Coordinates of C-alpha atoms in Angstrom, one line a residue:
M24 CA 66.0 61.7 93.2
E25 CA 64.3 64.2 95.6
Q26 CA 62.3 61.4 97.1
A27 CA 65.5 59.2 97.5
N28 CA 67.4 62.1 99.3
R29 CA 64.5 62.8 101.5
A30 CA 64.4 59.0 102.5
A31 CA 68.1 58.9 103.1
R32 CA 67.9 62.1 105.5
Q33 CA 64.9 60.5 107.3
A34 CA 66.9 57.4 107.8
T35 CA 69.9 59.3 109.2
A36 CA 67.6 61.2 111.6
L37 CA 66.0 57.9 112.7
E38 CA 69.4 56.3 113.4
G39 CA 70.1 59.3 115.5
R40 CA 67.1 58.7 117.6
Q41 CA 68.1 54.8 117.7
R42 CA 64.9 53.7 116.0
W43 CA 66.7 50.9 114.3
A44 CA 63.5 49.2 112.6
E45 CA 62.3 52.3 111.0
A46 CA 65.9 53.4 110.0
A47 CA 66.1 50.2 108.2
E48 CA 62.9 50.7 106.3
A49 CA 64.1 54.2 105.3
H50 CA 67.2 52.9 104.2
A51 CA 65.7 50.3 102.2
R52 CA 63.2 52.8 100.5
A53 CA 66.2 55.2 99.8
A54 CA 68.2 52.2 98.1
E55 CA 65.1 51.3 96.0
L56 CA 64.4 55.0 94.8
Y57 CA 68.1 55.2 93.8
G58 CA 68.0 52.0 91.9
R59 CA 65.0 53.0 90.1
F60 CA 66.2 56.5 89.0
D61 CA 67.2 56.2 85.4
A62 CA 67.1 60.0 84.2
L63 CA 70.9 60.0 84.1
A64 CA 71.4 56.5 82.4
F65 CA 73.5 58.2 79.7
D66 CA 76.4 59.3 82.0
P67 CA 78.4 56.3 83.3
V68 CA 79.8 58.3 86.2
A69 CA 76.1 59.0 87.4
V70 CA 75.3 55.4 87.0
V71 CA 78.3 54.3 89.0
T72 CA 77.5 56.8 91.7
L73 CA 73.8 55.7 91.9
S74 CA 74.7 52.1 92.1
S75 CA 77.2 52.7 94.8
L76 CA 74.5 54.8 96.9
E77 CA 72.0 51.9 96.4
R78 CA 74.4 49.2 97.7
R79 CA 75.4 51.5 100.4
H80 CA 72.0 52.1 101.6
L81 CA 71.3 48.4 101.6
R82 CA 74.3 47.6 103.8
W83 CA 73.1 50.3 106.2
A84 CA 69.6 48.7 106.0
E85 CA 70.9 45.4 107.0
S86 CA 73.1 47.0 109.7
C87 CA 70.0 48.6 111.2
R88 CA 68.1 45.4 111.2
R89 CA 70.9 43.7 113.2
R90 CA 70.9 46.6 115.7
A91 CA 67.2 46.2 115.9
A92 CA 67.4 42.5 116.5
Q93 CA 70.2 42.9 119.1
S94 CA 68.1 45.5 121.0
E95 CA 65.1 43.5 121.1
G96 CA 66.8 40.1 121.8
P97 CA 68.0 40.6 125.4
G98 CA 64.6 41.8 126.5
E99 CA 62.7 38.7 125.0
A100 CA 65.3 36.3 126.7
A101 CA 64.7 37.9 130.1
A102 CA 61.0 37.7 129.7
G103 CA 60.9 34.1 128.8
D104 CA 63.4 33.0 131.5
G105 CA 61.8 35.2 134.3
A106 CA 65.0 36.7 135.6
A107 CA 65.1 39.8 137.3
A108 CA 68.1 41.1 135.3
A109 CA 67.4 44.1 133.1
P110 CA 67.6 44.0 129.3
A111 CA 71.0 45.1 127.8
P112 CA 70.9 48.8 127.2
P113 CA 70.7 50.0 123.5
P114 CA 74.0 50.7 121.9
A115 CA 74.9 54.4 122.8
S116 CA 76.8 55.0 119.6
G117 CA 73.9 55.9 117.4
P118 CA 74.6 59.9 117.0
E119 CA 78.2 59.1 116.7
A120 CA 77.8 56.4 114.2
A121 CA 75.5 59.0 112.1
R122 CA 77.9 61.6 112.5
G123 CA 80.9 59.4 111.4
R124 CA 78.6 58.2 108.4
A125 CA 77.8 61.9 107.5
A126 CA 81.6 62.5 107.6
R127 CA 82.4 59.6 105.4
S128 CA 79.6 60.6 103.0
G129 CA 81.2 64.1 102.8
A130 CA 84.6 62.4 102.0
E131 CA 83.2 60.2 99.4
F132 CA 81.4 63.2 97.7
E133 CA 84.9 65.1 97.6
D134 CA 86.4 62.0 96.0
F135 CA 83.5 62.0 93.5
W136 CA 83.9 65.8 92.7
Q137 CA 87.6 65.3 92.2
Y138 CA 86.9 62.5 89.7
M139 CA 84.5 64.6 87.9
Q140 CA 86.9 67.4 87.6
S141 CA 89.7 65.0 86.2
W142 CA 87.0 63.9 83.5
L143 CA 86.2 67.5 82.6
A144 CA 89.7 68.3 82.3
N145 CA 90.3 65.3 79.8
P146 CA 89.5 66.6 76.2
T147 CA 88.8 62.9 75.0
A148 CA 86.8 61.7 78.1
F149 CA 83.5 61.8 76.4
T150 CA 84.3 61.0 72.8
R151 CA 83.0 57.5 72.7
P152 CA 79.2 57.4 72.9
T153 CA 77.8 55.2 75.6
V154 CA 75.8 52.0 74.6
A155 CA 72.6 51.2 76.6
P156 CA 72.5 47.8 78.5
S157 CA 69.7 46.6 76.2
R158 CA 71.6 47.4 73.1
V159 CA 74.8 45.4 74.0
G160 CA 75.1 42.3 71.7
A161 CA 72.1 43.7 69.5
G162 CA 74.3 44.5 66.5
R163 CA 74.1 42.4 63.4
R164 CA 76.9 39.8 62.9
A165 CA 79.3 40.9 60.3
P166 CA 79.0 39.3 56.8
D167 CA 81.4 36.4 55.8
A168 CA 83.2 38.7 53.4
L169 CA 84.1 41.4 56.2
R170 CA 85.0 38.4 58.7
A171 CA 87.3 37.1 56.0
A172 CA 88.8 40.3 54.8
P173 CA 92.4 41.0 56.4
G174 CA 92.8 43.8 59.0
V175 CA 89.0 44.2 59.4
M176 CA 88.6 41.8 62.6
E177 CA 91.7 43.5 64.1
S178 CA 89.6 46.6 65.3
F179 CA 87.8 46.3 68.6
Y180 CA 84.5 47.6 67.1
L181 CA 82.6 46.2 64.0
V182 CA 80.8 49.2 62.1
G183 CA 77.9 48.2 60.4
A184 CA 75.9 49.8 57.6
D185 CA 74.0 51.8 60.1
P186 CA 76.2 54.5 61.9
E187 CA 73.8 54.6 64.8
Q188 CA 74.1 51.0 65.4
S189 CA 78.1 51.1 65.5
A190 CA 80.4 50.8 68.6
V191 CA 78.8 47.5 69.4
V192 CA 81.1 44.9 70.8
Q193 CA 80.4 41.5 69.1
P194 CA 80.2 39.0 71.8
Q195 CA 82.1 35.6 71.4
P196 CA 80.7 32.5 72.8
A197 CA 82.6 31.1 75.6
D198 CA 82.8 27.6 74.3
A199 CA 84.0 28.7 70.9
P200 CA 87.5 27.4 70.1
R201 CA 90.1 30.1 69.7
D202 CA 91.9 28.3 66.7
Q203 CA 88.7 27.8 64.7
A204 CA 89.4 28.7 61.2
P205 CA 87.2 31.7 59.8
P206 CA 84.5 30.7 57.1
P207 CA 85.6 30.9 53.7
A208 CA 85.4 34.0 51.6
P209 CA 82.9 34.3 48.7
P210 CA 84.6 34.2 45.3
P211 CA 85.7 37.5 43.9
D212 CA 83.0 37.6 41.1
A213 CA 80.3 37.3 43.8
P214 CA 77.7 40.0 43.5
D215 CA 77.5 40.9 47.0
A216 CA 81.2 41.4 47.7
P217 CA 81.4 44.9 46.1
D218 CA 78.1 46.2 47.6
V219 CA 79.3 45.0 51.1
A220 CA 82.6 46.6 51.0
S221 CA 81.1 49.9 49.6
R222 CA 78.5 49.9 52.5
S223 CA 81.2 49.2 55.0
H224 CA 83.4 52.0 53.7
A225 CA 80.6 54.5 53.8
A226 CA 79.6 53.5 57.3
L227 CA 83.2 54.1 58.4
V228 CA 83.2 57.5 56.5
A229 CA 80.0 58.3 58.5
E230 CA 81.3 57.2 61.8
N231 CA 84.5 59.2 61.3
R232 CA 82.4 62.4 60.5
R233 CA 80.3 62.0 63.4
L234 CA 83.2 61.3 65.7
V235 CA 84.9 64.5 64.3
R236 CA 81.7 66.5 64.9
L237 CA 81.6 65.2 68.6
V238 CA 85.2 66.1 69.2
Q239 CA 84.5 69.5 67.9
T240 CA 81.6 69.9 70.2
L241 CA 83.5 68.6 73.1
N242 CA 86.4 71.1 72.5
E243 CA 83.8 74.0 72.5
R244 CA 82.4 72.6 75.7
I245 CA 85.7 72.6 77.1
R246 CA 86.4 76.2 76.3
T247 CA 83.0 77.4 77.6
L248 CA 83.9 75.6 81.0
E249 CA 87.2 77.1 81.1
S250 CA 86.0 80.7 80.6
A251 CA 83.1 79.8 83.0
A252 CA 85.8 78.7 85.5
Q253 CA 87.9 81.9 85.2
E254 CA 84.6 84.0 85.7
N255 CA 83.8 81.9 88.8
S256 CA 87.2 82.6 90.1
M257 CA 87.2 86.3 89.6
L258 CA 83.7 86.2 91.2
K259 CA 85.1 84.4 94.1
S260 CA 88.0 86.6 94.7
S261 CA 85.6 89.7 94.6
I262 CA 83.3 88.2 97.1
F263 CA 86.2 87.2 99.5
S264 CA 87.8 90.8 99.4
F265 CA 84.3 92.3 100.0
R266 CA 83.8 89.9 102.9
E267 CA 87.2 90.9 104.4
Q268 CA 86.5 94.4 104.0
F269 CA 83.0 94.2 105.7
Q270 CA 84.5 92.0 108.4
R271 CA 87.2 94.6 109.0
H272 CA 84.8 97.6 109.2
A273 CA 82.5 95.4 111.4
N274 CA 85.3 94.6 113.8
A275 CA 86.6 98.3 113.8
A276 CA 82.9 99.5 114.7
A277 CA 82.6 96.9 117.4
L278 CA 85.7 97.8 119.2
P279 CA 84.9 99.4 122.6
T280 CA 85.7 103.0 123.0
I281 CA 87.9 103.9 126.1
R282 CA 87.7 107.3 127.5
E283 CA 90.9 108.9 128.1
A284 CA 92.5 112.2 128.6
E285 CA 91.9 114.3 125.6
P286 CA 95.3 114.8 123.7
D287 CA 96.3 118.2 122.6
A288 CA 94.7 119.5 119.2
A289 CA 98.0 118.8 117.2
A290 CA 98.5 115.3 118.0
A291 CA 94.8 114.7 117.3
A292 CA 95.0 116.4 114.0
D293 CA 98.0 114.6 112.9
A294 CA 96.2 111.3 113.9
R295 CA 93.3 112.3 112.0
V296 CA 95.2 113.3 108.9
L297 CA 97.1 109.9 108.9
Q298 CA 93.6 108.1 109.2
L299 CA 92.4 110.1 106.1
E300 CA 95.4 109.6 104.2
D301 CA 95.0 105.7 104.8
D302 CA 91.3 106.0 103.7
L303 CA 92.3 107.9 100.7
Q304 CA 94.7 105.3 99.6
Q305 CA 92.0 102.6 100.1
A306 CA 89.5 104.8 98.2
Q307 CA 91.9 105.2 95.3
L308 CA 92.8 101.4 95.1
E309 CA 89.1 100.5 95.0
A310 CA 88.4 103.4 92.4
A311 CA 91.3 101.8 90.1
K312 CA 89.7 98.4 90.3
Q313 CA 86.2 99.9 89.8
K314 CA 87.6 101.8 86.7
A315 CA 89.3 98.8 85.3
Q316 CA 86.1 96.8 85.5
V317 CA 84.1 99.7 84.1
A318 CA 86.6 99.8 80.9
K319 CA 86.4 96.2 80.5
Y320 CA 82.6 96.0 80.4
R321 CA 82.6 99.1 78.2
D322 CA 84.9 97.5 75.9
R323 CA 82.7 94.6 75.8
W324 CA 79.8 96.7 75.2
E325 CA 81.2 98.5 72.3
R326 CA 82.1 95.2 70.7
L327 CA 78.6 93.9 71.1
K328 CA 77.2 97.1 69.6
E329 CA 79.6 96.8 66.4
S330 CA 78.6 93.2 66.0
A331 CA 74.8 94.1 66.2
K332 CA 75.3 97.0 63.8
R333 CA 77.1 94.8 61.3
K334 CA 74.6 92.2 61.7
R335 CA 71.8 94.9 61.0
Q336 CA 73.6 96.1 58.2
Q337 CA 74.0 92.7 56.5
Q338 CA 70.3 91.8 57.1
E339 CA 69.3 95.3 55.5
Q340 CA 71.8 94.5 52.5
L341 CA 70.4 91.1 52.1
A342 CA 66.7 92.5 52.1
H343 CA 67.9 95.3 49.6
D344 CA 69.3 92.8 47.4
R345 CA 66.4 90.4 47.5
R346 CA 64.0 93.3 46.5
Q347 CA 66.3 94.4 43.7
Q348 CA 66.1 90.5 42.5
Q349 CA 62.6 90.5 42.9
G350 CA 61.7 93.7 41.1
P351 CA 63.2 92.8 37.7
A352 CA 61.8 89.3 37.9
A353 CA 58.4 90.9 38.4

């Protein structure tokens, strides 16, 4: 991924210098690297993003090749004809095009980020496991008893005996007639029918349990992300307030001092008192905020100590009970 990003940045820089042939090669190399990157194949959003980047760099490479051909064409024609006319100047919109492309990339990244936020906000966005392209259609065909059973083929997925191979779409040939009748079901006294039904029921139960565990895990992850978002928001607000205070103090220190006639002592003392009162109020507000933070962290620390103490007591009690059980046995 780092090599692909480096190639993309190099291509943008070469476009800014209007070196179109080298920029086309850099874009083609970036597209190839984005296409070969398969570390995020389990994430459908990442796969879509990488394929979009690959197609975009291929289009940019083709555009750079056309620009290179246009910049070289007039010079060759003039040399062949012996005309004294100068070759057409290269297009002067290289840096502007690069800046516009960077702006479009920023807008596309914002769209991608909003899309990811909407996926994370959806509790059931990742409840279905993804299927690798090599496994599509690799599942076994359903037995005749399952195909003939009423209500089984109404489901979108066919669950086999192995839960790991479930959620595989059974492809249907394009030339298969839609009104073809299903194969006849085996007789009720066939020895395979109960076994197949029990296996399918066990597979459905295992699939249901696995999906329940997956939903629970995703709910826990969502709660963790929500708490992390709240902490990040608090940290961001504190950083912004600190930056505002720092800028205010810096601006106050950078103001030029104008020497004027010294006022009388009473007016200077009153102004000093007002300034000190304002500083005192600001300090009190800051102290109250810090006191609230200290109280919150002290409460959290006390809870952690109590939890650790209880765990240690439980471990000691378990060790004591184990020693007592081993003593009479010896």
